Every structure is written in C-alpha cells, then in structure tokens.
Amino acid sequence: MMQPPERPQNETQRLNALYERAILDTPAEERFDRITRLAQRLFEVPIALVSLVDEQRQWFKSRQGLDVCETGRDVSFCAHTILEEDILAVNDAATDPRFANNPLVTGEPHIRFYAGAPLATRDGYRIGTLCIIDTRPRELTPSQRLALRELADCVQDEINLRQDRELASLLAASQARHLGILTALPDMVFVVDQAGRFIDCHDHPDLLMPREQLLRTSIPNTLPAHVAERAMAAIRDTLQTGETVAFEYDLDIPAGPASFEARVRRINADQALIIIRNITRQKQAETALHEQQRITAMIAHAQASFISEPDQREAFDTLLGDILALTHSEYGFIGEVLHTPGGEPYLKTHAITNIAWNADTRAFYEANAPQGLVFTNLKTLFGAVVTSGEAVIANAPATDPRRGGLPDGHPPLKAFLGLPVHHGSEMVAMLGIANRPGGYDQALIEFLDPLLLTLGQLIIAARMKRRLEDNQAELARLSRVASQTINGVIITDTEARVEWINEGFTRISGYTLDEMRGRKPGELLQGPDTDPETVAVMREAICRGKPFQVDILNYTRDGQPYWIRIQSSPMYDSAGQITNFMAIETDITHERQAREEVEHHLQGLAVLNEIASLPAQDVDQQLTLALSLGARHLGMEIGVIGEAQRETFRIRWLVAPENVDLRVGQAFPLQDTYHHLAIAGSDLDSIHHLGASDYRSHPSYLANGVESYISIPLQVSGQLFGTLSFSSSKARTNPFKESEREFIRLLSRWVAVTLEKQKSHEQLQKLVSHIPGMVYQYQQWPDGRGALPYSSPGILDIYGVHPEEVRENAAAVYRVIHPDDLHAVAQSIKRSMQDLSTWHLQYRTLRYNGRVRWLEGHATPEAMADGSTLWHGYIRDITQQKHAELAMARSEARLRGLFELSPVGIALNDFETGNFLEVNEALLRSSGYSQDEFMTLSYWDLTPREYEAQERLQLESLEKTGQYGPYEKEYIRKDGSRYPVLLHGMVVLDTNGRKLIWSIIEDISERKRLERMKSEFVSTVSHELRTPLTSIAAALGLIQGGAMGEIPENVRQLVQLAHKNSQRLTYLINDLLDMEKLMAGKMRFNLQPQALMPLVKQAMTDNRPYADQFDVAFSLTSRQDDVMVNVDAQRLHQILTNLLSNAAKFSPEGAQVEIAVTRIDDQVRIAVKDRGPGIPADFQAHLFEKFSQADGSNTRKRSGTGLGLAITRELVQRMGGSIGFESVEGQGSCFHIDLPIWNEQQGGDNPETRHNEGTEP
Amino acid sequence: MSQLQRILYVEDDPDIQAIARLALEKVGGFTVHVCACGEAALNEAPGFAPDLILLDVMMPGLDGPGTLKALRADPNLATIPVVFMTAKAQPQELEQLLALGAVGVIAKPFDPMTLAEQLRELWSSRSDD
C-alpha cells in the first residue's frame, strides 16, 4: 500500500518561505544545472533533480535525465524527504511499503533507488531536495552520503543567495535608472520641500542660476510671483492629495521667452518632485499651426461671405476685423485704388475702423463710411504705399519722413503697416493697419501674403460686381470670383452631383470640370485611407440641407493623397428652397504636415524617455539599445556611435542589419567618412539624399552606398569624443524634419552623459585605487552575518585580504582585528545600525606577523529593504598619526608634571579676556588662593592698581614682541597682604589658534628679604668700620698736623703713610655705600633746573687743591654760559670731581687738564682731557665696571677705589645723561658727559623729578 | 658777634672723645666739655653754658636727634646751635639731620686738623642768618 506523505507541522510558514524565494516556475539556471549534472556523474545515476515541494506538487528547478518538470505531491518522494532533518535514502523502493505501489516506481521512470537531501532556507524551512534516482537498487556509502549533503548545501546557498543578489541588483538598477533619467533628458527635475526650498536638482542648461546657488534658495525667491504662486499651490495640493498636479507657464529665460510645463508630485509628507519640461517649441509649432488655420479660415470665410452676402461691404468689414484681430492691430482700413479722370490715383475705403474722436468726426464717419471714404492726399504714410507700390513699415511714424501728419484729436499712431494689394500686375487696393504692439516686420508681410491675394480677388470681384450691376447672373458672378481664388470651389446640385468647379479645384484635384460634371465628387476623390466616418458626416449634412465643415483625405486624379478642408453651405433661391450646395475646399496638406511634425516631435520625446530609462547595468547594452530605438524612430537601419581620434574614426557601438559590412572596432580614415563634416562643423550634419547632393563623389558615398544620414558630434566632458550618427541605404524624399534634428540632438546629449558617466566611473575606479586606505561598502544582516559587497584594492593594505575574499563574508576581516578591540568594533557597528548614525571608530589590527596597526574608519549606514544595513565608508591607516598622538600625549604629560611640580608659579591666561585658565600649585601656595578661587579672579584682584602704568607698558611689549618682562611688581594675597613677584611670559597659540599667555610668576619675597638684610648689613658694617677709623684717622691727623708738637722725621713719614691709608679706607667705605645705594635704588636725587657753568667752575675750584698735589693745572677751554640743566647739584659735583681728580691723578707733573663745555644739538657736553698714559685698548671695555683699575701696581701714585667710574656712570645716567671717552694709549684720555639741555617748556616733565615729589625739604 | 669759645661735645666712644677733645682744644683752642651720653648732656649743659653743642648721632640711650629734641624743649637751651657728627654721612641722612634744626653735620671720620675751623665756619654761617 502506498503511503502519501504527511504535511510538515510548519507547512504554512514553509510555503511562505518557498514563495518568498520567487524561484518556482522560473527558467532553468546554469548554477543549479551544474550541480545536478555533477551529482548525476558523481553517483552514476540516470536522474538527478533539484525538486521544490509546494502545496500540490513537486516542481523541478533543475533536472537531469527526466523530461517531466513536475509531479503531484502525493506521489513525491521528496515530500517525504522534507519531513527529515537529514538525507532520506530508499535503497529499494519496490520493497519499501511507503513506495512499493507508487506509480513512479511501478511505471515511468521506474524508481528503485532514491536518495534525497533536504534543502533548507536560512530560516530553516525545508522547501525541497537535491535528489538522485536510479532504476536499480543501491546503497549509499557514508562518504557518498556526505557528498550528497555537500552538494545539497551548494544548492541551498544558491537558493538563498539568489534573493540577496537580486535585491542588490534591482536596487542598483533602479538607482542607475533614476540617475539616468535625471541627467539625460530633457526635463529639469527638482526636489523641493513644503516651503518651496530646493532640496535637490540636477544640472540643466535651462536652470535660472547655477545648481549650487539654486540649492540655497527657494521657489518664491527665484521665480516671478505669478509662476511661484502656482508652483506653491501645486506643491500644497500634491502634498495633501498625493495626486500629480500639472500646470503650464511662460517665463523669460536667457534664450528668450519660453513656455514650460510643470508636473508636481508628492514624494513624502514634506517633499515633492517637480519635473519641468521646456515646451516652447511645441507651443510655437502649435501657435504657428493655429495662426495658419486662422488665416485659412479667414480667407474661406471672406470668400464665402462675399459670395453669399448680399452686402459685400459687410464682407470687407468682417475681413478687416479679422485681419486686425489676427495681427493684433488697433485700427485700419481696406481701400481701393481708383483714378480720377485726370489719371491721379486716390483711395476709396471698402472698410475702415471707426476711430472717430469727437462729435464731428463721428457724424462724418456715420454719414460717409457706408459709401466709402475718399482720400486724395497721398503725401502720407499710406499714400506712400499707393505712390511707390511697395509695402510701408513705419514703426516710428512720428519721425518718419513720409508722414503727412495727423488731424488734431486723431488717436495716436504708434506703428503703421501699409500693404499694396495687387491683381496681376495692377495695384488695385491697399491694406493699412496700425498700432501692433512691438511694431510690424517682414515676417508678418509674408504671413499675410495669401490673404492679400484673396483681398485682391475680392476687390476685383467687387469692381466687377459694381460694373456689371444687375446684368450678371449670380452663378456667373460667383464663378468669376470663385474661379480666381486659390481655393477650390465646387457647386453641386441637391443630389450632390457636380454642376461647376473652379480652376483652383482643378489645380488641387487634377480633375477638369468636364470630368467632374454630373458625377458625385466622393466617387472620384475618396480613396482607401479616406475616413468613412467623415464621409458619413458629409452625407448626413447634405441630406439635411445643413452647412458643414470637415477635414478629409482625398486623392488626386494621379492617385496622390492630399488633405483638404471642406466648408460647405446650401444656397437658396428667392423662395427659400435649396437649389445648390457650394463648397470651398482648402488644401490643408501643409497644416497636416505641421501637425504631424508636432506629433513626431512628441513621439521622439517618448522614445528618448524610453532610452533614458533603460536599465543602466551595462553601458554597452544601453548604448546599443539606444541606437536601435533611435534608428527605429528615424526609420533608418544603421546607427553608429564612433570615436574620432586624430585622423581615425572607429566604430564603438553599432546597430546595423546583418548584410551591412560594419562591425564594432572597425576603423576608417576620418576624411573618408561623413563624420568629419559634422566634426568640422561642430554641429549636426544631415543629408537626406546623397546621390543628389554635392557629396555624391565623397569616398564614403562611393564605398557604402549610403543615401541618407544624419550625424552629430559628441562632446564628452567638454572634449570631442566622436559622433552619433544614423544612416540608411535609402534616400529620403524630404529633408530631415526639425523634430528629427531635435531628437538626435537630445539623444546625443544622453549618449554624451552616459559616456561621461562611464568615464567618470572609470576615473573613480582609478582614483579609488590610488587613494590611501580603502573605500568600501559593508553590509550586515540581522542574523549578524556581514559582508563587504564592494571594497577598493586598498583593502589588501588595510586588512591583508583581497576584495573578492570578503565580498560574501566579512569573516576574514574580523580575524585580523585586534582581539582587544573586537568588542568595541562590534558594539560601534551595532550602535550605528540601531540609530543609523555615522560609524566612526579608531581601532587596531593584529596581523600574523605580530604587527599592530591603528585604523580609523568612517561610514554612513543605510537601511536596506531586506532588513540588513549597508554602510558606505572608508578606512585609513593612522598608525603613524596614532604614534605621534601617543608621543604627544607623553610629552604633554611630562610638561604637565613640570607645570604642576614647578617651584615657580606658572599661569595661563586668555589673551583677549585676561582670564586665568590654569595656574599651578606654586602660584596657589604663594597667593593663598585655592584653584577654584583663583579661576574666578580678575587681573586687578591680584595686581595693585598703582602698577597700571607699568602693566600697560608690558602689554605693549607683549603685543609687539610676543613677550614681556622680566619685571617686578607685587601681587595681593587672598588675605590682602602683598608680596613681590618677578614676572615674565610669552604668547602662545593653542590648537584652535586662540592666543594664550604663559606667565612665569616667581615669588621673590625671600630674595627681597635677603637683599634688605644685605643692604642693612652693609650699612651697619660701614658704620661700625667708620667708628674705629674715625679715631685712627683723626689721631694720625693730629700727629701729622703737628698738633702734638714736632716729631722726628722718620716717625713723621710712618705716620703720614698710616694717615694716607686710613683716608683710603674711608673713601672705599664711602664708595661702597654709594654703590650699594645706587644698586638698591635708594639714592635720592634733588633735580633742579640751574645754570651749568657755575657748577663746573665750582668743581674746578674745589678740586684744585687736589690737583696741586700732582702739580697739575685745570684750564677751561670752552664755555656755554646760558645753558641750563636739570640736575642734582651735589651729584653733578661728585661726577665732575671724579673726572677732574682722575684726570689730575693720571696726568704727568706740570701738565694741564683741559675742560671744555660744548653744545651738541639739544645736549651739552662737558669734556675733561688729560695728557696721561691713556687707557689700554684691552681695558677700555671694562672701564666702567666695579673695582676696575687699569694698573693694580700704580696704586701708590694713583690711589682710588676702582668704584669711581662705575658710580659716576650710574649717577650720570640717573640724571638722564650719558658718559663716554676717547683714549689712545700714550696720548691721554678725554672723558665726557652729555646732559640734556633744560628749557622752560619741558618744565617738570622729568620722571626723576616726579619720583621725588614730596620727599624734599 | 661773639667768638665761639665753649663747646659741649657729646660722644659715647671714649677714643673718639679723646681725639676730638685734642683737636678742639689743642688745634682750635676751645673750651670743651665732654659728655658720654645724651642724658648727661641735658643735665650738664645748663651748668656749662656752651656756645655750641657738637652731638654724635648714634648713641646708646638717648641718641643725637633725641637729645636735640630734648634740648629744644628746654627754653634755656633751645637757642644753642647744634652740630651733628655722624658715621652715616649719606646725603639723605644729612638732609634729615639738618631738617631737625641742626646748623651743620660733620661726617666721620673727621679731619682733626680742620675740625675746629669747620665749627667756626658753621658758627659764623649761623650768625649770618
């Protein structure tokens, strides 16, 4: 008994999983067939299948050795297999109770052995099997079982992969198509938001401004109000309703006035897509068509009314009205040219616009217009037409020399057109029209030409009518009129049999009156393509005796088709009975052609749209398909995209019938092809019949036998690429239509864009291969599986793997990531996936060689339809940068340590605000503030205000040189006490370029205390030294001075020696104290403006006794009696004493010391010149240093402390002067001091004076 | 104008006392009374009735300026001219001493041979006032 298979428990979900694969009933695929063939051979079985089990049947996706493609599920072995986890093997079906009676066992294909491995989806649903079947019993070895399972895994992978791949390629195709449509043709595409702001658009020559600029603005800000309002309303509409909203508008663009059609469609809740097409050409064609129709209608109307209206004046009035409307003129007239008996021409109006401007003119018009107004003065603009016989255009009539002037009150004349109306060679009338906006031009004259012809005929007819009065039968009169018209006129009886036709009708149809008379026109004129419905309409109207108008295709006597417009109306006798039908027939073939042209144009656009939306996977296929669509549209067999390189033309893409001997890759000398004509002309080139053209001897014509071709140069990325061309071995009867030329222009643009895209894709590939690091796409599915569908070659450098190794599975990459960073990488990816935030991470890789590298990655995630996430990003090697960063961090840590541990205070301030940014421990310790307190301090919380002037100087230095200090000032401690500090610092820039000030703030309290102690010590010591010295010196002085009576000579000498040395000791102590005070800044100066010379003379006088000791004389050689100086008299005395005593001391006996006081600009110089030994050159540099004397051995003769000049220089400088000397060894020395000359204006403006305020008695 | 004759000399250092007394008596020919300290000078001045008081600045106890102040406070002694003698003969110290009302300051170490002459000059310059 056969057992039908059970249904699995999860059957519904299983079936869904199967249907989701979308694999059922699809064509066979090599990727599965390959596996079944392999199985067939491997297991040496006649049958191997990939079987999928759906609700009712098993269907074979791949089959070897079996003809049927499906069987019922009830007899299916595989339906059993899908119930199993593992392989189901039936070694002998004939003995297996489940299958023994199975028709597949008992009948074809006589299954005895079956082994099937279930195929599972990724979710675990078993949807089918890979099975092998034999007609004899068998048993699988364990290794065969394994092999079967592995093959089944391959099938399983293919089934599962298929969906992913298809999704990806569908997406790519849709994106590419989207891009293709956007960039190719011929519309402008915008994405805008609710407020009309441009979110996106693509480059297009009709954009009102460059794309980048446009994207920063909005519709209301760019378009004129009337367009913007409609656009905004359309956006509101479509956002609300979701419906596409379309409108048309006119807009002046740089190329001139243009018409556009806009379609607005909602994208999502707050964005809309706007597609704008330039429909100017279409509009123009329509307008031209419309106007042609109007003028044709007018002619027919005028003729008909002239013929049927009893009052011909009304016909002229109507015609004039129509002409004015057609030409947008304000007023005008139709006037017949008549002649006086003397032969002078004059005008008589048949129709004239009523432009009466007052009661008089109104009365005149009403009385005379019906009979016709007469104008005899021809020295006017209109008269010029009559006298010259030529058209007169006067667009500035006020200044036109031909003008005759206007009567008062006449409406203004802004533009005038006068046209002569001829009949044969005779000028019979003229048309005058005025005030067309923008004036008149030649084009309008040409446009009106057929009308003038008709007008001429009407005038003649009117003339004849006048002449013949009542003598002519109406039909005859009509015939005279009608026979002259360019239109066909046909008169039939009530039975619709022809009674009469005019010459025009014969011209159009080829039939003569004799051939037509008595016949029904339809029998002769209508043919195979004549529309039966139109014929029915005509017949119906005639039966009912009604007028009608139809457009109908008729055939000439030669069988040529032509389009004709028939306006037919019944004619009545005096009793009101219909006697005849009269029809005016207008040839509308041109009109039909124009309409066809518009239709063809639209058709072309449709083809272009089709081309633009070609799936964009393969450029070759795309271009070839485009060529074949283009060729079909143009009705030509051959389409070629060729590349021109120097002198060679090479076919790159081609469509051609098989019998044409052309192939892709074929090259020709450029000169031998037509393409050089297009290339040389840089524009479209076309010939519709080469054999009849100048090019019939061109080598290409001779070689190819091409009779028509159209070719256009292709510019790719601004450079000539080659041409796009279509050609045919058949000549065309007509030149290429404008719509066809437009079509090929647009197609060439699309081709160029496509080529550009390909080129830029290639460039991108090149670029990508050259950039450091890698560019990639990483895709991760919800089950955690990851892959890199795209990675640039740089991945080899970054991860040491090839792009193809990780295309399906990213495991190879994860193996390289440093184990310590793996978690961080996984977490960051997860985070990016969850909130779709940019992925950014720095992490390490660890390669097999133990080398660690730092990487940095950026990627943007995108959620995919299948629930996976796709990142686009790049990864670069930042090992070096990282090392630098780490080194930097170490170095910063060191600096930080220094900063924190420094015993000297350090502070960091903002240059602009002066705020404290950082201070170190040492500064906090000295100032008594905590870190937090310090940060809130302002500059003047720390610095006493009296330092403001000094601070300003330091700030200037900081701004000028970037540095300040060192200088001393005081800081205020938290407790209000002050302490001295020594400051210096510099400007630095932080990484953001912010200016900062680093300051070193040294607490010098301790140093100051020591200085004070030293100073006090010196002072005390000098006092303590002086006290015993006073006794010694005085005692010796008394003895030596003889106060104690005479003493023996040898004793006197010793006492003298002792006395002199005690004096020297006294000087030394005095100088030491002076020096100490100067250095400590404690020397006070009492500066007073006073005359210089008395001070000099006093010093000379006071030092004379000293000089006498050396037998040296002072001599004043030059004086400045009126010079005033601002000095401390006592100190200047000390200075001069020093110089004079030095000079005396170093002069030879009997010599003279010369003192000269001279003026040098605003300075006064006091020079003291001796004739001593001079100062050795190598000592001159040290002259003013402390304790210096040129010759230590000369102390006996030239006593001194060695401090004199040092003190002198200090004193001179403190009084604003300077000291210097010239000396040549062996020729004496000259010391000089320069002091600023004091004058009244500077009174009191001396820092030293100010400094001393209030300290003087 | 009377002659300078009687000098009260106040000095704590006995060596300088001896030398100065010699210079004033032997070289200058004055009548000299020496006191070792300011208090002694204040006590003995009325009895001695000096024409001029030569006053050392730095002394233990009542120093030179203090003694001068005390002298000026005693109506009997207030008009006696005072000359200071000091080892701290720095300019601003001189000025301060003169500002106290002294007629002169003599720096130590002094020249014993010209000391008497210096005092006579100061004495007469005071009389010029």
Short mmCIF file of C-alpha atoms in Angstrom, two decimals, chain A residues 1019-1020 1022-1024 1026-1031 1033-1044 1059 1066 1070 1073-1074 1077 1082-1084 1086 1130-1131 1256-1257, chain B residues 11-24 26-27 56 58 85-95 99 107-113:
data_model
loop_
_atom_site.label_atom_id
_atom_site.label_comp_id
_atom_site.label_asym_id
_atom_site.label_seq_id
_atom_site.Cartn_x
_atom_site.Cartn_y
_atom_site.Cartn_z
CA SER A 1019 75.09 99.96 56.20
CA THR A 1020 75.74 98.62 59.68
CA SER A 1022 80.19 100.66 57.27
CA HIS A 1023 79.11 102.45 60.41
CA GLU A 1024 80.90 100.01 62.62
CA ARG A 1026 83.92 104.05 60.47
CA THR A 1027 83.82 104.47 64.20
CA PRO A 1028 87.29 102.98 64.84
CA LEU A 1029 88.51 104.51 61.64
CA THR A 1030 87.47 107.93 62.88
CA SER A 1031 89.77 107.57 65.90
CA ALA A 1033 92.45 108.78 61.11
CA ALA A 1034 91.92 111.67 63.49
CA ALA A 1035 94.71 110.59 65.79
CA LEU A 1036 97.12 110.26 62.89
CA GLY A 1037 95.85 113.54 61.52
CA LEU A 1038 96.61 115.34 64.76
CA ILE A 1039 100.11 113.91 64.93
CA GLN A 1040 100.85 114.59 61.31
CA GLY A 1041 99.29 118.05 61.51
CA GLY A 1042 101.77 118.92 64.28
CA ALA A 1043 99.16 119.38 66.97
CA MET A 1044 101.19 117.16 69.23
CA HIS A 1059 97.22 108.53 57.75
CA THR A 1066 87.44 105.97 54.31
CA ASN A 1070 82.05 105.87 51.11
CA LEU A 1073 77.90 102.80 50.38
CA ASP A 1074 77.23 104.96 47.34
CA LYS A 1077 72.55 102.77 47.43
CA LYS A 1082 67.85 104.19 47.29
CA MET A 1083 69.93 107.12 46.11
CA ARG A 1084 67.76 110.21 46.08
CA ASN A 1086 67.18 116.53 44.02
CA GLN A 1130 75.67 117.80 44.65
CA ARG A 1131 75.66 114.69 42.43
CA GLU A 1256 62.42 117.15 49.54
CA PRO A 1257 62.50 119.71 52.35
CA GLU B 11 80.08 111.26 72.22
CA ASP B 12 79.81 107.72 73.57
CA ASP B 13 83.03 106.33 72.09
CA PRO B 14 85.87 107.23 74.53
CA ASP B 15 88.59 107.03 71.82
CA ILE B 16 86.82 109.49 69.61
CA GLN B 17 86.08 111.64 72.69
CA ALA B 18 89.81 111.86 73.36
CA ILE B 19 90.79 112.61 69.77
CA ALA B 20 88.08 115.22 69.26
CA ARG B 21 88.88 116.91 72.58
CA LEU B 22 92.52 117.14 71.47
CA ALA B 23 91.55 118.55 68.08
CA LEU B 24 89.21 121.12 69.56
CA LYS B 26 94.85 121.84 71.01
CA VAL B 27 94.14 122.84 67.41
CA ASP B 56 77.13 112.41 67.96
CA MET B 58 74.31 107.19 67.18
CA MET B 85 78.64 114.35 63.84
CA THR B 86 77.84 111.06 62.14
CA ALA B 87 79.36 107.97 60.54
CA LYS B 88 76.27 107.56 58.37
CA ALA B 89 77.05 110.58 56.33
CA GLN B 90 74.76 109.76 53.41
CA PRO B 91 73.08 112.68 51.67
CA GLN B 92 69.51 111.98 52.68
CA GLU B 93 70.64 111.35 56.25
CA LEU B 94 72.36 114.69 56.22
CA GLU B 95 69.21 116.32 54.99
CA ALA B 99 65.80 119.25 58.95
CA ALA B 107 80.97 113.35 58.69
CA LYS B 108 83.03 110.78 60.48
CA PRO B 109 85.85 110.19 60.08
CA PHE B 110 86.61 113.87 60.51
CA ASP B 111 89.81 115.72 59.84
CA PRO B 112 91.14 116.70 63.32
CA MET B 113 93.25 119.45 61.89
#
